[in-house]
Short mmCIF file of C-alpha atoms in Angstrom, two decimals:
data_model
loop_
_atom_site.label_atom_id
_atom_site.label_comp_id
_atom_site.label_asym_id
_atom_site.label_seq_id
_atom_site.Cartn_x
_atom_site.Cartn_y
_atom_site.Cartn_z
CA MET C 21 9.38 16.47 -2.12
CA ARG C 22 9.76 19.44 0.24
CA ASN C 23 10.59 18.71 3.89
CA THR C 24 10.46 14.99 3.26
CA ALA C 25 13.27 12.57 4.09
CA LYS C 26 13.69 9.62 1.76
CA ILE C 27 14.65 6.14 2.91
CA THR C 28 16.02 3.89 0.19
CA THR C 29 16.38 0.17 -0.11
CA ALA C 30 20.04 0.55 0.79
CA VAL C 31 18.99 0.10 4.39
CA LEU C 32 17.06 -3.12 3.80
CA ALA C 33 19.67 -5.26 5.51
CA ALA C 34 19.76 -2.99 8.51
CA GLY C 35 15.98 -3.02 8.67
CA ALA C 36 15.88 -6.80 8.60
CA LEU C 37 18.41 -6.96 11.42
CA THR C 38 16.44 -4.45 13.42
CA LEU C 39 13.27 -6.48 13.00
CA GLY C 40 14.97 -9.56 14.38
CA LEU C 41 16.20 -7.67 17.40
CA THR C 42 12.90 -5.97 18.10
CA ALA C 43 10.91 -9.16 17.70
CA CYS C 44 12.97 -10.60 20.55
CA GLY C 45 12.36 -7.49 22.62
CA SER C 46 8.63 -7.20 21.95
CA GLU C 47 7.82 -7.68 25.62
CA GLU C 48 8.97 -4.15 26.36
CA ALA C 49 6.24 -1.72 27.32
CA SER C 50 4.70 -0.65 24.03
CA GLY C 51 3.28 2.55 25.43
CA SER C 52 6.64 4.00 26.46
CA ALA C 53 7.16 6.15 23.36
CA ASP C 54 8.06 9.80 23.91
CA THR C 55 5.06 11.87 22.82
CA SER C 56 6.68 15.27 23.32
CA GLY C 57 8.61 15.43 20.04
CA PRO C 58 7.48 15.45 16.42
CA LEU C 59 5.40 12.58 15.08
CA VAL C 60 7.45 10.84 12.38
CA VAL C 61 5.34 8.85 9.93
CA ALA C 62 6.68 6.29 7.44
CA ALA C 63 4.86 6.34 4.12
CA SER C 64 4.98 5.18 0.52
CA PRO C 65 5.84 8.13 -1.73
CA VAL C 66 2.55 8.15 -3.67
CA PRO C 67 -0.10 8.89 -2.61
CA HIS C 68 0.57 8.44 1.11
CA ALA C 69 3.47 10.84 1.55
CA GLU C 70 1.74 13.35 -0.72
CA ILE C 71 -1.37 13.24 1.45
CA LEU C 72 0.69 13.56 4.63
CA THR C 73 2.64 16.46 3.15
CA TYR C 74 -0.63 18.22 2.36
CA VAL C 75 -1.62 17.77 6.01
CA LYS C 76 1.79 18.98 7.17
CA ASP C 77 1.74 22.10 4.99
CA ASN C 78 -1.91 23.06 5.40
CA LEU C 79 -3.50 21.60 8.53
CA ALA C 80 -0.92 20.47 11.09
CA LYS C 81 0.09 23.89 12.41
CA ASP C 82 -3.44 24.89 13.38
CA ALA C 83 -3.83 21.52 15.13
CA ASP C 84 -0.56 22.05 17.02
CA LEU C 85 0.91 18.93 15.43
CA ASP C 86 4.61 18.70 14.54
CA LEU C 87 4.50 16.21 11.68
CA GLN C 88 7.47 14.73 9.83
CA VAL C 89 7.24 12.40 6.84
CA LYS C 90 9.71 9.70 5.83
CA GLU C 91 9.34 8.00 2.48
CA PHE C 92 9.95 4.27 2.09
CA THR C 93 10.00 2.59 -1.29
CA ASP C 94 9.06 -0.93 -0.18
CA TYR C 95 6.37 -2.65 1.91
CA VAL C 96 8.60 -4.04 4.69
CA LEU C 97 10.67 -1.24 6.21
CA PRO C 98 7.72 0.97 7.23
CA ASN C 99 6.51 -1.78 9.56
CA THR C 100 9.93 -2.69 10.93
CA ALA C 101 10.62 0.98 11.65
CA THR C 102 7.26 1.33 13.41
CA GLN C 103 7.89 -1.79 15.46
CA ASP C 104 11.35 -0.67 16.65
CA GLY C 105 10.27 2.91 17.32
CA SER C 106 12.33 4.54 14.58
CA VAL C 107 9.06 6.13 13.46
CA GLY C 108 5.91 6.76 15.43
CA ALA C 109 3.42 5.54 12.83
CA ASN C 110 3.09 4.41 9.23
CA TYR C 111 0.66 4.94 6.40
CA PHE C 112 0.92 2.59 3.43
CA GLN C 113 -0.90 -0.71 3.96
CA ASN C 114 -4.23 -2.52 4.18
CA GLN C 115 -5.63 -4.94 6.76
CA PRO C 116 -4.96 -8.25 4.96
CA TYR C 117 -1.34 -7.22 4.38
CA LEU C 118 -0.86 -6.13 8.00
CA ASP C 119 -2.43 -9.32 9.34
CA ASP C 120 -0.06 -11.41 7.23
CA PHE C 121 2.96 -9.27 8.20
CA ASN C 122 2.23 -9.44 11.94
CA LYS C 123 1.74 -13.21 11.74
CA LYS C 124 4.97 -13.84 9.85
CA ASN C 125 7.18 -11.40 11.77
CA GLY C 126 5.86 -11.50 15.33
CA THR C 127 5.08 -7.78 15.24
CA ASP C 128 2.14 -6.10 16.94
CA ILE C 129 1.17 -3.22 14.68
CA VAL C 130 -2.46 -2.09 14.68
CA PRO C 131 -4.61 0.18 12.47
CA VAL C 132 -5.81 3.54 13.73
CA VAL C 133 -7.99 5.00 10.95
CA THR C 134 -8.65 4.06 7.31
CA VAL C 135 -8.03 6.90 4.88
CA HIS C 136 -8.19 5.79 1.26
CA LEU C 137 -8.30 3.01 -1.31
CA GLU C 138 -5.99 2.60 -4.30
CA PRO C 139 -7.72 0.27 -6.75
CA LEU C 140 -5.47 -2.50 -8.08
CA GLY C 141 -5.40 -2.69 -11.86
CA LEU C 142 -4.27 -4.75 -14.84
CA TYR C 143 -2.11 -2.77 -17.28
CA SER C 144 -0.38 -3.43 -20.57
CA SER C 145 1.77 -1.61 -23.10
CA LYS C 146 0.91 -4.18 -25.76
CA ILE C 147 -2.88 -4.53 -25.73
CA LYS C 148 -5.83 -2.20 -25.23
CA LYS C 149 -8.39 -4.64 -23.79
CA ALA C 150 -8.11 -7.56 -21.39
CA ASP C 151 -9.80 -9.93 -23.83
CA GLU C 152 -6.90 -9.31 -26.26
CA LEU C 153 -4.58 -11.38 -24.07
CA LYS C 154 -3.31 -14.21 -26.24
CA SER C 155 -2.96 -17.85 -25.32
CA GLY C 156 0.22 -18.37 -23.31
CA ALA C 157 0.57 -14.67 -22.46
CA THR C 158 2.70 -13.71 -19.46
CA VAL C 159 1.17 -11.64 -16.67
CA ALA C 160 3.29 -10.10 -13.91
CA VAL C 161 1.81 -10.13 -10.40
CA PRO C 162 3.13 -8.90 -7.03
CA ASN C 163 5.00 -11.63 -5.16
CA ASP C 164 3.98 -10.78 -1.58
CA THR C 165 1.27 -13.04 -0.19
CA VAL C 166 -1.63 -10.61 0.08
CA ASN C 167 -1.08 -8.62 -3.11
CA GLU C 168 -0.56 -11.73 -5.21
CA ALA C 169 -3.87 -13.11 -3.96
CA ARG C 170 -5.49 -9.75 -4.55
CA ALA C 171 -4.15 -9.72 -8.12
CA LEU C 172 -5.52 -13.19 -8.81
CA LYS C 173 -8.89 -12.19 -7.35
CA LEU C 174 -8.96 -9.21 -9.72
CA LEU C 175 -8.37 -11.52 -12.69
CA ASP C 176 -11.00 -13.93 -11.37
CA ALA C 177 -13.56 -11.13 -10.90
CA ASN C 178 -13.09 -10.14 -14.53
CA GLY C 179 -13.41 -13.64 -15.98
CA ILE C 180 -9.78 -13.94 -17.04
CA ILE C 181 -9.15 -16.91 -14.73
CA THR C 182 -11.25 -18.84 -12.23
CA LEU C 183 -9.94 -19.48 -8.72
CA LYS C 184 -10.80 -22.58 -6.73
CA ASP C 185 -13.65 -22.25 -4.26
CA GLY C 186 -12.39 -20.92 -0.94
CA ALA C 187 -9.23 -19.30 -2.34
CA GLY C 188 -8.41 -16.57 0.17
CA ASN C 189 -5.83 -13.92 0.99
CA ASP C 190 -2.98 -16.39 0.47
CA ALA C 191 -4.03 -17.58 -2.98
CA THR C 192 -1.27 -18.34 -5.51
CA PRO C 193 -1.35 -19.50 -9.14
CA LYS C 194 -1.67 -23.04 -7.73
CA ASP C 195 -5.19 -22.07 -6.64
CA ILE C 196 -6.35 -21.40 -10.19
CA ALA C 197 -9.10 -23.83 -11.21
CA LYS C 198 -9.53 -22.61 -14.79
CA ASN C 199 -7.01 -20.80 -16.96
CA PRO C 200 -8.58 -20.80 -20.43
CA LYS C 201 -5.79 -18.76 -22.01
CA ASN C 202 -3.02 -20.76 -20.33
CA LEU C 203 -1.59 -17.57 -18.88
CA LYS C 204 1.87 -17.70 -17.34
CA PHE C 205 2.50 -15.71 -14.18
CA LYS C 206 5.70 -13.83 -13.39
CA GLU C 207 5.97 -13.09 -9.67
CA LEU C 208 7.80 -9.83 -8.91
CA GLU C 209 8.24 -7.47 -6.01
CA ALA C 210 5.25 -5.10 -6.16
CA ALA C 211 7.46 -2.08 -6.84
CA GLN C 212 8.92 -3.80 -9.90
CA THR C 213 5.65 -4.59 -11.66
CA PRO C 214 5.36 -1.25 -13.55
CA ARG C 215 8.91 -1.68 -14.84
CA SER C 216 8.00 -5.09 -16.23
CA LEU C 217 5.44 -3.78 -18.72
CA ASP C 218 7.89 -3.91 -21.64
CA ASP C 219 8.85 -7.49 -20.81
CA VAL C 220 5.44 -9.07 -20.18
CA ASP C 221 2.09 -8.99 -21.91
CA ALA C 222 0.34 -7.42 -18.91
CA ALA C 223 0.96 -6.69 -15.25
CA VAL C 224 -1.22 -6.32 -12.18
CA ILE C 225 0.03 -3.18 -10.43
CA ASN C 226 -0.76 -1.67 -7.04
CA GLY C 227 -2.35 1.76 -7.27
CA ASN C 228 0.49 3.67 -5.62
CA TYR C 229 3.12 2.17 -7.94
CA ALA C 230 0.91 2.78 -10.96
CA ILE C 231 0.56 6.47 -10.09
CA GLU C 232 4.31 6.79 -9.44
CA SER C 233 4.90 5.41 -12.94
CA ASP C 234 2.62 8.03 -14.52
CA LEU C 235 -0.19 5.57 -15.12
CA LYS C 236 -3.73 6.77 -14.45
CA PRO C 237 -5.65 3.84 -12.96
CA SER C 238 -9.05 5.32 -13.74
CA GLU C 239 -8.04 5.70 -17.43
CA ASP C 240 -5.21 3.30 -18.21
CA ALA C 241 -6.19 0.08 -16.43
CA LEU C 242 -7.58 -2.71 -18.60
CA VAL C 243 -9.56 -3.86 -15.56
CA LEU C 244 -9.74 -2.12 -12.21
CA GLU C 245 -10.67 -3.26 -8.73
CA SER C 246 -14.08 -2.12 -7.52
CA ALA C 247 -14.10 0.27 -4.56
CA LYS C 248 -17.42 -1.08 -3.28
CA ASP C 249 -17.07 -3.20 -0.11
CA ASN C 250 -13.34 -3.35 -0.74
CA PRO C 251 -11.28 -4.68 2.23
CA TYR C 252 -8.03 -3.14 1.03
CA GLY C 253 -8.38 0.42 2.35
CA ASN C 254 -5.08 1.98 3.43
CA PHE C 255 -4.77 3.22 6.99
CA LEU C 256 -2.63 4.99 9.54
CA ALA C 257 -1.03 2.36 11.80
CA VAL C 258 1.01 2.30 15.03
CA LYS C 259 2.66 -0.20 17.31
CA LYS C 260 0.07 -1.60 19.70
CA GLY C 261 -0.15 0.58 22.79
CA ASN C 262 0.45 3.83 20.94
CA GLU C 263 -3.10 4.32 19.67
CA ASP C 264 -3.78 6.93 22.39
CA ASP C 265 -0.71 9.01 21.62
CA PRO C 266 -2.22 12.53 21.37
CA ARG C 267 -0.17 13.23 18.25
CA VAL C 268 -1.56 10.12 16.56
CA LYS C 269 -5.10 11.14 17.48
CA LYS C 270 -4.57 14.58 15.98
CA LEU C 271 -3.21 13.11 12.75
CA ALA C 272 -6.06 10.60 12.52
CA LYS C 273 -8.57 13.43 12.77
CA LEU C 274 -6.77 15.51 10.14
CA LEU C 275 -6.42 12.57 7.71
CA THR C 276 -10.20 12.09 7.76
CA SER C 277 -11.08 15.76 7.48
CA PRO C 278 -13.17 17.34 4.68
CA GLU C 279 -10.02 19.14 3.52
CA VAL C 280 -8.15 15.88 2.94
CA LYS C 281 -11.15 14.30 1.24
CA LYS C 282 -11.26 17.23 -1.22
CA PHE C 283 -7.49 17.07 -1.74
CA ILE C 284 -7.70 13.37 -2.65
CA ALA C 285 -10.61 13.93 -5.03
CA ASP C 286 -9.00 16.91 -6.75
CA LYS C 287 -5.47 15.52 -7.05
CA TYR C 288 -6.13 11.89 -7.98
CA ALA C 289 -9.38 12.11 -9.98
CA GLY C 290 -10.64 8.66 -9.04
CA SER C 291 -7.28 6.87 -9.06
CA VAL C 292 -7.29 7.18 -5.27
CA VAL C 293 -10.62 7.15 -3.42
CA ALA C 294 -11.25 8.51 0.10
CA SER C 295 -12.63 5.84 2.45
CA PHE C 296 -14.41 8.16 4.87
#
């Protein structure tokens, strides 16, 4: 991707170390970031970095915004980099995930503006309909707290399983009340779920990873999350105290512009849905 730096999982250990150090130093003034340079934004490759790159190439110059995009292939490093100031903002996550991350890691990252939704879906390379799942079938689900619960809620909403009353954003297979097909669940890192399709009977896959793997959620998903009243919209986020950074305000305005809404609709054809 043009003018886009890629961060790989080779720096995971360094990121974890950085998080530990910054958590201890979280009492530093959060509003001390230098706002004179470019705004560096951490993002998942698809669709987040693609949307940011569209803004960079088509809208940022007229808004006098120097925007740089860094791609991260996991759901941890974008937040650790935002917390320690390696990047000025990130764009990859939803509110339940951020709430869980802040609670577990002692970080203080906050949302700025919600941009889009990527519906979560159930996919398979072995069956064409969800009701073709056989007794004892194996279903891969993301292993992080929020996305695993979200996956189970998707299966519950489509009558494949029934969750216990009150199962929330930390639900696990232990919270299943009824499992008529005796499904087995394989918990994997979210990024690995598309690669598991040849090894399992079906997999619940996050929208961004589905698109990266050349799946079309609006066409290929056996069941797909509804966009109506969905709490999992993805947003631009910053470390608390940096919400008033003029660069962040400019980007927030551009990300919710008519031009970006049209770009999302044209490029993703319903697999990604604008939230504004």
